[in-house]
Tab-separated table of C-alpha atoms in Angstrom:
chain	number	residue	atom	x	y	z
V	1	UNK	CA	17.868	16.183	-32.305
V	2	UNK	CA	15.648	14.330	-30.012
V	3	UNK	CA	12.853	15.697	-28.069
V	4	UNK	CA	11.731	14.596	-25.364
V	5	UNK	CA	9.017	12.500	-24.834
V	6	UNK	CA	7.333	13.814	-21.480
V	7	UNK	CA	4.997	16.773	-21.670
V	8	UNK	CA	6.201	18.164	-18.476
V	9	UNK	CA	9.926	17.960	-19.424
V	10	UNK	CA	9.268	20.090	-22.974
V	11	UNK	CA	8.041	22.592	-21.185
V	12	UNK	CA	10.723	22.892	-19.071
V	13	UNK	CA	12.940	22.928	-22.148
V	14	UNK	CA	10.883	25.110	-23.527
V	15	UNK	CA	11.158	27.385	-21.084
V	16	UNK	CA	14.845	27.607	-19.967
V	17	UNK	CA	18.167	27.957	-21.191
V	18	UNK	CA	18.234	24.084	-21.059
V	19	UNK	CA	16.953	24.025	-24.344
V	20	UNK	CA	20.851	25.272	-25.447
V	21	UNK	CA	22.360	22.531	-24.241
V	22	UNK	CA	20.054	20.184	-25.668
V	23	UNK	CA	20.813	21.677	-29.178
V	24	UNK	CA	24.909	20.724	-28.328
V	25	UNK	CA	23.590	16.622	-29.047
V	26	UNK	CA	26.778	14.590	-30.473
V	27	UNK	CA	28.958	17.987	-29.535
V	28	UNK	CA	32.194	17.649	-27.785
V	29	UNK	CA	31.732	19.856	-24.832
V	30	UNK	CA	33.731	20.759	-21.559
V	31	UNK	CA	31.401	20.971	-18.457
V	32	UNK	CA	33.072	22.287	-15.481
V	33	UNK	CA	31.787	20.842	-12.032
V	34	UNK	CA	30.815	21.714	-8.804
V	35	UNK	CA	33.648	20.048	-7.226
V	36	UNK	CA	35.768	21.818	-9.774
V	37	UNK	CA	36.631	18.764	-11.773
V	38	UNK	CA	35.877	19.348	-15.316
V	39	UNK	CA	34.474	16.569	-18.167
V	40	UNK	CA	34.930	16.745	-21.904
V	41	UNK	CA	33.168	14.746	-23.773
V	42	UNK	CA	30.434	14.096	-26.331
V	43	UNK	CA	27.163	14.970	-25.247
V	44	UNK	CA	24.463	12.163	-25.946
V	45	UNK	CA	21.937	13.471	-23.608
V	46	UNK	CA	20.712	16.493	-21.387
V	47	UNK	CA	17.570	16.436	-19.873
V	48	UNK	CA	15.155	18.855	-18.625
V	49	UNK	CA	17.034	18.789	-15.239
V	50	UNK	CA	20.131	19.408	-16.961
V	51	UNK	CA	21.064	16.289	-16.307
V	52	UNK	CA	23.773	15.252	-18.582
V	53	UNK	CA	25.265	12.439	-20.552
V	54	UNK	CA	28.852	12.352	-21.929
V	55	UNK	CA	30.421	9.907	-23.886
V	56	UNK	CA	34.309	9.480	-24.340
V	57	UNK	CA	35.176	11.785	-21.762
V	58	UNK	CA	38.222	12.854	-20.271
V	59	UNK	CA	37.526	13.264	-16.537
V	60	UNK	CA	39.849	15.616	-14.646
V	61	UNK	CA	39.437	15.442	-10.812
V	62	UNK	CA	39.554	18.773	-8.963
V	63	UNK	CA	43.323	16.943	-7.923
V	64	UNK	CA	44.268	17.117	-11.193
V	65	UNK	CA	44.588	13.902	-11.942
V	66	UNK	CA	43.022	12.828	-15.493
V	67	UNK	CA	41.724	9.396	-16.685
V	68	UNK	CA	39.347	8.464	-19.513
V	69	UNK	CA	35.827	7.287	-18.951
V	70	UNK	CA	33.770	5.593	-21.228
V	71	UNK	CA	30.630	7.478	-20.326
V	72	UNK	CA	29.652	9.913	-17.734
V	73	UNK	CA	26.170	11.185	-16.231
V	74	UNK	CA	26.600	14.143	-14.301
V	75	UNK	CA	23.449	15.096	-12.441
V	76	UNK	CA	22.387	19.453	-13.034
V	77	UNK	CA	22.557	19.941	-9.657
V	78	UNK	CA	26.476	19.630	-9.729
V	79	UNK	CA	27.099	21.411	-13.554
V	80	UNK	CA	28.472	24.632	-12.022
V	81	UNK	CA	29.106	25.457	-16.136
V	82	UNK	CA	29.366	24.235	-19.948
V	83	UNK	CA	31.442	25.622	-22.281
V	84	UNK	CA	29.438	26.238	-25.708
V	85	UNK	CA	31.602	25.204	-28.498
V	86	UNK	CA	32.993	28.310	-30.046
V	87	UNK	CA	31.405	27.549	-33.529
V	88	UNK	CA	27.848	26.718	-32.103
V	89	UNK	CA	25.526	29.508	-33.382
V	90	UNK	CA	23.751	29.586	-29.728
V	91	UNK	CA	20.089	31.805	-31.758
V	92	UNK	CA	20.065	29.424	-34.511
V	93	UNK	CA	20.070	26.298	-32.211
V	94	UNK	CA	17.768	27.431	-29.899
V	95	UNK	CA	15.390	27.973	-32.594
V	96	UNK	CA	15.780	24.712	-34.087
V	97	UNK	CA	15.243	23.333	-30.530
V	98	UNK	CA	11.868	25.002	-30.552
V	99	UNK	CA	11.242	23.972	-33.979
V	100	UNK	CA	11.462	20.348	-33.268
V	101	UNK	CA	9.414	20.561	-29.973
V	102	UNK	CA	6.513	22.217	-31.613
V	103	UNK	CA	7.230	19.433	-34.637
V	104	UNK	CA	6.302	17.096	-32.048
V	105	UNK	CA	3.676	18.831	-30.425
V	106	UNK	CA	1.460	19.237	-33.691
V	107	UNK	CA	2.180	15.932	-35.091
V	108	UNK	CA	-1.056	13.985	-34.007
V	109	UNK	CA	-3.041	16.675	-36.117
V	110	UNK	CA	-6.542	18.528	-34.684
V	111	UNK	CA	-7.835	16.739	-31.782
V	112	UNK	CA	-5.129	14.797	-31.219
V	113	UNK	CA	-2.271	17.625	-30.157
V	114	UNK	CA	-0.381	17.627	-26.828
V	115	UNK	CA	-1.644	18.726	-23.560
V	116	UNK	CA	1.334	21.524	-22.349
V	117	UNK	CA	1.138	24.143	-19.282
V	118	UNK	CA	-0.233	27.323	-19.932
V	119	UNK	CA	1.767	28.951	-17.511
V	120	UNK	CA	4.666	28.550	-14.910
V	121	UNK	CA	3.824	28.947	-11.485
V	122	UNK	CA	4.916	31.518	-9.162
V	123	UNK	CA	6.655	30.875	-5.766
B	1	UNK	CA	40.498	-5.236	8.557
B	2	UNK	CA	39.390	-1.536	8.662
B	3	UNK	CA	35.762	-1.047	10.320
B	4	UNK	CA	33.475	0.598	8.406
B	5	UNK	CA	30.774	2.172	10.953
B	6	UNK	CA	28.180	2.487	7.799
B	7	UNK	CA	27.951	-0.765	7.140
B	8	UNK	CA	24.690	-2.214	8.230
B	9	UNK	CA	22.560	-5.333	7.616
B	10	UNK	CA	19.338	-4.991	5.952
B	11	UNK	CA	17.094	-7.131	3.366
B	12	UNK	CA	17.610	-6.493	-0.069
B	13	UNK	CA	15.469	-4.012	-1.737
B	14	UNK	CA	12.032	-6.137	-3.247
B	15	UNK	CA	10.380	-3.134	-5.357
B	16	UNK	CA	11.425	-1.221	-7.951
B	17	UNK	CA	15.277	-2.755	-8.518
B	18	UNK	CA	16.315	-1.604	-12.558
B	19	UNK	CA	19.269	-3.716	-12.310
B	20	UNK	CA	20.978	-6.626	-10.014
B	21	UNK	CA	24.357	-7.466	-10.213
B	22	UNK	CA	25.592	-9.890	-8.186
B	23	UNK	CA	29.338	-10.868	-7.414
B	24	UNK	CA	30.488	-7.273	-7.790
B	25	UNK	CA	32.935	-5.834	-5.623
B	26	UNK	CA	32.873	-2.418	-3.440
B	27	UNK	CA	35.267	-0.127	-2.606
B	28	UNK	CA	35.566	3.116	-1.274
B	29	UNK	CA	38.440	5.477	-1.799
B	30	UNK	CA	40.814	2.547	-2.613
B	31	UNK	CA	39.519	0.547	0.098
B	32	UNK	CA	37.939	-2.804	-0.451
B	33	UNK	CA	34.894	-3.322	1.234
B	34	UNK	CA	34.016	-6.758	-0.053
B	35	UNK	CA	32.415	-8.719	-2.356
B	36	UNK	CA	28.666	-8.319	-2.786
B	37	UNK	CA	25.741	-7.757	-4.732
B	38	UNK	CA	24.515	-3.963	-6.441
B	39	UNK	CA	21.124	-3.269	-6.411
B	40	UNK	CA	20.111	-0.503	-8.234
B	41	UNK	CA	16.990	0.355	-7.181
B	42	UNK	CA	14.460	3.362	-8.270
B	43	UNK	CA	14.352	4.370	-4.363
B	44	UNK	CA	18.088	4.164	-3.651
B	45	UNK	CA	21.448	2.142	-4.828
B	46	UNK	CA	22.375	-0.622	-2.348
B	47	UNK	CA	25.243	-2.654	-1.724
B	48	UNK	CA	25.034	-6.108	0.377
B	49	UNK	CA	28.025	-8.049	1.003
B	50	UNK	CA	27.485	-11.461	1.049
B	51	UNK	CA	27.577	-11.428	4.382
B	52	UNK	CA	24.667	-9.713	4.808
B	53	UNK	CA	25.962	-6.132	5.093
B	54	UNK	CA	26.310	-3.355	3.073
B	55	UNK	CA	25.186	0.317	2.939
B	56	UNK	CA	22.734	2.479	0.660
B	57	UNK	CA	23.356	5.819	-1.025
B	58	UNK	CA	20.114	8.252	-2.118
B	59	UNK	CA	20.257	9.749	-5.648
B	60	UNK	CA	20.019	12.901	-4.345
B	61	UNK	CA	23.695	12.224	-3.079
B	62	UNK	CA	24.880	11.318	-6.094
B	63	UNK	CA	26.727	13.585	-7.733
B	64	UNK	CA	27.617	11.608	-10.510
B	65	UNK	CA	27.985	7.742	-11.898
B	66	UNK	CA	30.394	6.107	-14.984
B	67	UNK	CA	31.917	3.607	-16.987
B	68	UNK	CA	35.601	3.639	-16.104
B	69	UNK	CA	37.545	1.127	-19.047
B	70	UNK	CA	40.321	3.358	-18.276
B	71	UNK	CA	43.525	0.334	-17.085
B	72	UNK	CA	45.669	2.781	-16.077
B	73	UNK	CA	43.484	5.340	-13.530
B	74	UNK	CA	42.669	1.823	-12.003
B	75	UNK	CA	43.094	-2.003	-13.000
B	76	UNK	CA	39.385	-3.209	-13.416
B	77	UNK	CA	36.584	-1.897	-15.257
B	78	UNK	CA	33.923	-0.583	-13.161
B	79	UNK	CA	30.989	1.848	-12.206
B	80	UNK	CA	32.058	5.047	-10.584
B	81	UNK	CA	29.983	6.344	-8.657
B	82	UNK	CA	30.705	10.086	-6.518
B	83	UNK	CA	28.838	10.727	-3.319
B	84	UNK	CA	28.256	14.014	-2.017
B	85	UNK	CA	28.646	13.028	1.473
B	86	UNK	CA	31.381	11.496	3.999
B	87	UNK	CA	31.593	8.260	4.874
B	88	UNK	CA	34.265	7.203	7.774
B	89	UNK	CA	37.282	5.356	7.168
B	90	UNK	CA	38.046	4.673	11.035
B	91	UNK	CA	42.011	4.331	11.076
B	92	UNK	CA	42.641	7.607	8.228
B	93	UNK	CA	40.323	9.202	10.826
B	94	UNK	CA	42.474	8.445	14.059
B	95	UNK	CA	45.242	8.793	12.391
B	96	UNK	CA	44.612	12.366	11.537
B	97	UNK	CA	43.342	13.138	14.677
B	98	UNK	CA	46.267	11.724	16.693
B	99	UNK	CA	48.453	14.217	14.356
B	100	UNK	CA	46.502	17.102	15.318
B	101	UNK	CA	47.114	18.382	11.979
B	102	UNK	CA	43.751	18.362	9.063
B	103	UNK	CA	43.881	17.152	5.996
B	104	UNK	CA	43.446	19.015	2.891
B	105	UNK	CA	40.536	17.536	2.121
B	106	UNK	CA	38.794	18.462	5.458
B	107	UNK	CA	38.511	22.131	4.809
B	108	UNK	CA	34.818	22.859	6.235
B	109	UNK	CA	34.276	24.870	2.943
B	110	UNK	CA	34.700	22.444	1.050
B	111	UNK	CA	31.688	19.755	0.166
B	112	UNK	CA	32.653	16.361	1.134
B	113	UNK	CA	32.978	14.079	-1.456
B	114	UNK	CA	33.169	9.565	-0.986
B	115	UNK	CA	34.148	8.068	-4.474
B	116	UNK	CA	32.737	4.415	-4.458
B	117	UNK	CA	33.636	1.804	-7.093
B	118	UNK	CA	31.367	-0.806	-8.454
B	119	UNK	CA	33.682	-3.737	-9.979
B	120	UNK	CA	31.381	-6.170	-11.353
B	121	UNK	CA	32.920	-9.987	-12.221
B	122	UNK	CA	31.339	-9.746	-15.258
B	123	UNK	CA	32.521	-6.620	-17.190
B	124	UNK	CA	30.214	-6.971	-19.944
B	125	UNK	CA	27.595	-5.661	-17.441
B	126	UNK	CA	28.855	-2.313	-16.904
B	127	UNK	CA	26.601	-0.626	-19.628
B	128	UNK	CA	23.441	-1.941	-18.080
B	129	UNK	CA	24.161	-0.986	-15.029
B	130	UNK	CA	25.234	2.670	-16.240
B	131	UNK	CA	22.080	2.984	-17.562
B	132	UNK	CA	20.024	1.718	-14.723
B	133	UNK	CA	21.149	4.363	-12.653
B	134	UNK	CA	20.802	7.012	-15.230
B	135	UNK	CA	17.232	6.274	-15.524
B	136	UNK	CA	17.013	5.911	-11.626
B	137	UNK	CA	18.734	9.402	-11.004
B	138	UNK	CA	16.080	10.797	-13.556
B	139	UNK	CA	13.392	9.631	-11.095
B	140	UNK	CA	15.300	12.036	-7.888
B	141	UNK	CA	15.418	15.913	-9.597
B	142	UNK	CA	17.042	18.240	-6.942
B	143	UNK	CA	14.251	18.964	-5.058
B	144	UNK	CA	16.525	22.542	-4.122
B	145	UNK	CA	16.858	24.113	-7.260
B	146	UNK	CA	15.374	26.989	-6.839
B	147	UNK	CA	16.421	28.874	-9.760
B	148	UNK	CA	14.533	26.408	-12.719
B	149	UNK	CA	10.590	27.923	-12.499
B	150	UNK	CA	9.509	24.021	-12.943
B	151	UNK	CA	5.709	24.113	-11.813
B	152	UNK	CA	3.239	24.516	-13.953
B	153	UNK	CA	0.081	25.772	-12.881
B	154	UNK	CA	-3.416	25.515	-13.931
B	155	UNK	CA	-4.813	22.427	-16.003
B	156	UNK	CA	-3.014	20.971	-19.356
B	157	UNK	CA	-4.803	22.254	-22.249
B	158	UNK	CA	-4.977	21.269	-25.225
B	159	UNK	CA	-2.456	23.470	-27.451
B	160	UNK	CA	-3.910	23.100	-30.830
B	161	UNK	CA	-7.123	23.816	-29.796
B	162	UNK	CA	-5.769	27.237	-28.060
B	163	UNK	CA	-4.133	28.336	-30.687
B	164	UNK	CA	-6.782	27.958	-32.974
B	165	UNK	CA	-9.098	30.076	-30.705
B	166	UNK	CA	-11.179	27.440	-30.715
B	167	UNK	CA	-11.678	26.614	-27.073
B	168	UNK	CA	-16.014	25.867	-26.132
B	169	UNK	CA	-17.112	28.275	-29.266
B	170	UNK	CA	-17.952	26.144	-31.859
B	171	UNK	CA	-17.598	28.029	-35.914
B	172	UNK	CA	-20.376	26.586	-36.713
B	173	UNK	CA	-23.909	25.418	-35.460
B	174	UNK	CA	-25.854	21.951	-36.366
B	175	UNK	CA	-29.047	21.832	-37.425
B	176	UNK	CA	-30.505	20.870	-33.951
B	177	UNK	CA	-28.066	23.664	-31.821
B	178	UNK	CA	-28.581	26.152	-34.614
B	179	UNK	CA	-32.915	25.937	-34.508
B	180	UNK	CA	-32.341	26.674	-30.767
B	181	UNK	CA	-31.444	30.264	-31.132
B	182	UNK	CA	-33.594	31.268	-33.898
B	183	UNK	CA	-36.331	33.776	-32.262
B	184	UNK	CA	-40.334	32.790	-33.514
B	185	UNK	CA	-39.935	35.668	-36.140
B	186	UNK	CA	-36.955	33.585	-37.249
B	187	UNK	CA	-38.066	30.445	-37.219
B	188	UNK	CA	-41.295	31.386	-39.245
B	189	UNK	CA	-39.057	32.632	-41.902
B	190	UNK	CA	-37.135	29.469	-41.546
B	191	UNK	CA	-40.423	27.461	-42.222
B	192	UNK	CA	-41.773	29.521	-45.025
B	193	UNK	CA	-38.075	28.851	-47.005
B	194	UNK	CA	-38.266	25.782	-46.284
B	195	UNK	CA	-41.846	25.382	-47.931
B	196	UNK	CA	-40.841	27.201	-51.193
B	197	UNK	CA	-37.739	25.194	-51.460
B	198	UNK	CA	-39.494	21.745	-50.877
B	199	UNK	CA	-42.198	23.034	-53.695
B	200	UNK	CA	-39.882	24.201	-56.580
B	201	UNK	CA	-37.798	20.710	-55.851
B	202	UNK	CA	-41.478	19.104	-56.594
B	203	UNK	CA	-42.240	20.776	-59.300
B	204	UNK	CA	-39.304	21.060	-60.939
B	205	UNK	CA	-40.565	22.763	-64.743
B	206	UNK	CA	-42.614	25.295	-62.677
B	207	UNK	CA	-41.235	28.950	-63.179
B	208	UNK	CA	-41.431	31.957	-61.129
B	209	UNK	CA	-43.676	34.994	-61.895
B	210	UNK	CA	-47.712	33.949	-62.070
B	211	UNK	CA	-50.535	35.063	-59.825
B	212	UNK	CA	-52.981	32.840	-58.338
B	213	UNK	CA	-56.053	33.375	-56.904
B	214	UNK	CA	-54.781	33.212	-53.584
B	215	UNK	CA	-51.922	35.420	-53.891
B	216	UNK	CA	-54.141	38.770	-54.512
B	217	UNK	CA	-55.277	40.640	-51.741
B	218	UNK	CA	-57.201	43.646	-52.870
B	219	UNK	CA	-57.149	47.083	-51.007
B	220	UNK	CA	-59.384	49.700	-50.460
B	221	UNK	CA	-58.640	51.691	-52.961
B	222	UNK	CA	-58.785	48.474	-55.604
B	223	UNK	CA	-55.528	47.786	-55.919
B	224	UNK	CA	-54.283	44.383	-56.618
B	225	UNK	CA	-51.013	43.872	-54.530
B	226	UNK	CA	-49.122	40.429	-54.191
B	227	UNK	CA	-48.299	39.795	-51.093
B	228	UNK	CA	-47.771	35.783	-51.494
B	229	UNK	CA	-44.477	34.700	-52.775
B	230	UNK	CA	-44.460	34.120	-56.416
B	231	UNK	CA	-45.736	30.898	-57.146
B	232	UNK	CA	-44.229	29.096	-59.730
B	233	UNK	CA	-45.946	28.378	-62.866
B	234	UNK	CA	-45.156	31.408	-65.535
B	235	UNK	CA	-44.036	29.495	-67.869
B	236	UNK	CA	-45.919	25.880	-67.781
B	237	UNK	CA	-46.585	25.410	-71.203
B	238	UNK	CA	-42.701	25.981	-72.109
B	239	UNK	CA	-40.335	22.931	-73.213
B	240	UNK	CA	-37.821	23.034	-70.994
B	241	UNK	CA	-34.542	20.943	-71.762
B	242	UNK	CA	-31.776	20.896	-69.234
């Protein structure tokens, strides 16, 4: 599973249910939008943003009318919901999730580990 | 043709463009607008016509962008791209009006929504340009979500060191830091170790045990009490063999 590479945007992960959905890589999912047209698809990418990528998707419009599309980026702001696959254990992949971020935090030894946030900031 | 009231003329964006495709066509909900070139910039996607007119969209508007190979939902491959906003199509607009009647679509509750397609002459650029704007709408995050508690306060840390409980308190002191927070008592006992080690490293066959001279101090009431360290030398006449 690929983490990301910007400090700022592990923490986020980290830190948010985002983390799930970056755990459903290479999953065919179903993400309902805000404009109540829905994509299934293969996730290939979801960002701390919950920005995501789909690949092979079938695009229905909120008309109804479906079509294919090779891939599809659908920004967070307009992912009004994704529908975890029923097999997903949603515990055990969040915890791999975390696994592989602090993986990646620790790997440049003493010294040498990643700078993160101590804390979130309050509005 | 139809007149489209957002099309303006302005110089093509210098700084910043991810991707340039020229000879690609517009259109906007089935409607032609021309054949141009698509600049996808990191500020905002732009389309000039070759006449010198075109229109921009912000990320923030975009709701989302793909790869359409699909023949059948429309002819030519392209770049879909949905807008979150309305742009006019003058004669749909009088014609509705003249009616008196609204359109589905213009329910106030709903958001408006323009669908723009990219068709580029050269289909083999679609990927590239899908991923130009995917890295360009990663620059724009929705500056209203509220929900997502995305600041971070206070200064980056270093983890390991945290977690560690190292942070400024060293385990350990070097010679010169360490000497610094002996007291005098403390450093005299530091000295006088010192002394006995350098002597029993420079005399190596020396033992422990025999009184000198200078190691008896005699009391009032005569008796002898050693109050030197032992001096080495007890057993000087012995072979030793290590």
């Amino acid at each position: 599973m690929d983490v990301s590479h910007s400090v700022k945007e592990r923490t986020i992960a980290e830190n948010s249910l985002v983390i799930l959905l970056q755990g459903l890589h290479g999953r065919v999912t179903t993400v309902d939008l805000r404009d109540e047209s829905t994509a299934t698809g293969r996730i290939t990418n979801v960002d701390a943003f919950m920005n995501m990528r789909l690949a092979e998707v079938t695009f229905t419009d909120r008309q109804g009318t479906v079509s294919r599309l090779d891939e599809l980026f659908v920004t967070g702001r307009n992912v009004r919901y994704v529908h975890i696959p029923d097999e997903v254990d949603i515990r055990a992949t969040i915890e791999r999730q975390l696994q592989a971020i602090h993986r990646v935090r620790y790997f440049g030894g003493r010294d040498k580990g990643r700078k993160e946030f101590p804390r979130a900031k309050h509005k | 043709g139809v007149a489209m009231s957002f099309l303006k003329r302005f110089p093509p964006p210098a700084e910043g463009v991810r991707h340039q495709q020229p000879d690609t066509e517009a259109v906007l909900a089935g409607r032609t607008l021309g054949a141009g070139t698509l600049y996808i910039a990191e500020s905002r996607l732009s389309w000039l016509e070759n006449s010198g007119v075109g229109f921009s969209l912000d990320y923030p508007t975009i709701s989302l962008h793909a790869v359409s190979r699909d023949l059948n939902a429309y002819p030519w491959e392209h770049l879909y791209v949905m807008v979150n906003a309305k742009f006019e199509e003058e004669e749909t607009k009088e014609a509705s009006m003249a009616e008196g009647e609204e359109e589905e679509d213009s329910d106030d509750d709903v958001e408006p929504i323009a669908e723009f397609r990219f068709v580029p002459s050269d289909k083999s650029a679609l990927e590239a340009m899908f991923s130009a704007m995917c890295e360009c709408q990663a620059l724009h995050p929705d500056p209203d979500d509220e929900d997502s508690d995305n600041d971070y306060e206070g200064e980056e840390y270093d983890v390991e060191a945290h977690e560690l409980e190292q942070g400024d308190i060293p385990t350990f002191y070097t010679y010169e830091e360490g000497l610094s927070h002996l007291t005098a008592e403390g450093q005299a006992t530091l000295e006088r170790l010192e002394g006995m080690l350098a002597q029993s490293v420079s005399s190596q066959y020396n033992m422990a045990g025999v009184r000198t001279e200078d190691s008896i101090r005699e009391f009032e009431d005569g008796m002898e009490v050693d109050i030197a360290p032992v001096v080495a030398g007890q057993f000087e006449d012995a072979e030793v063999d290590h």
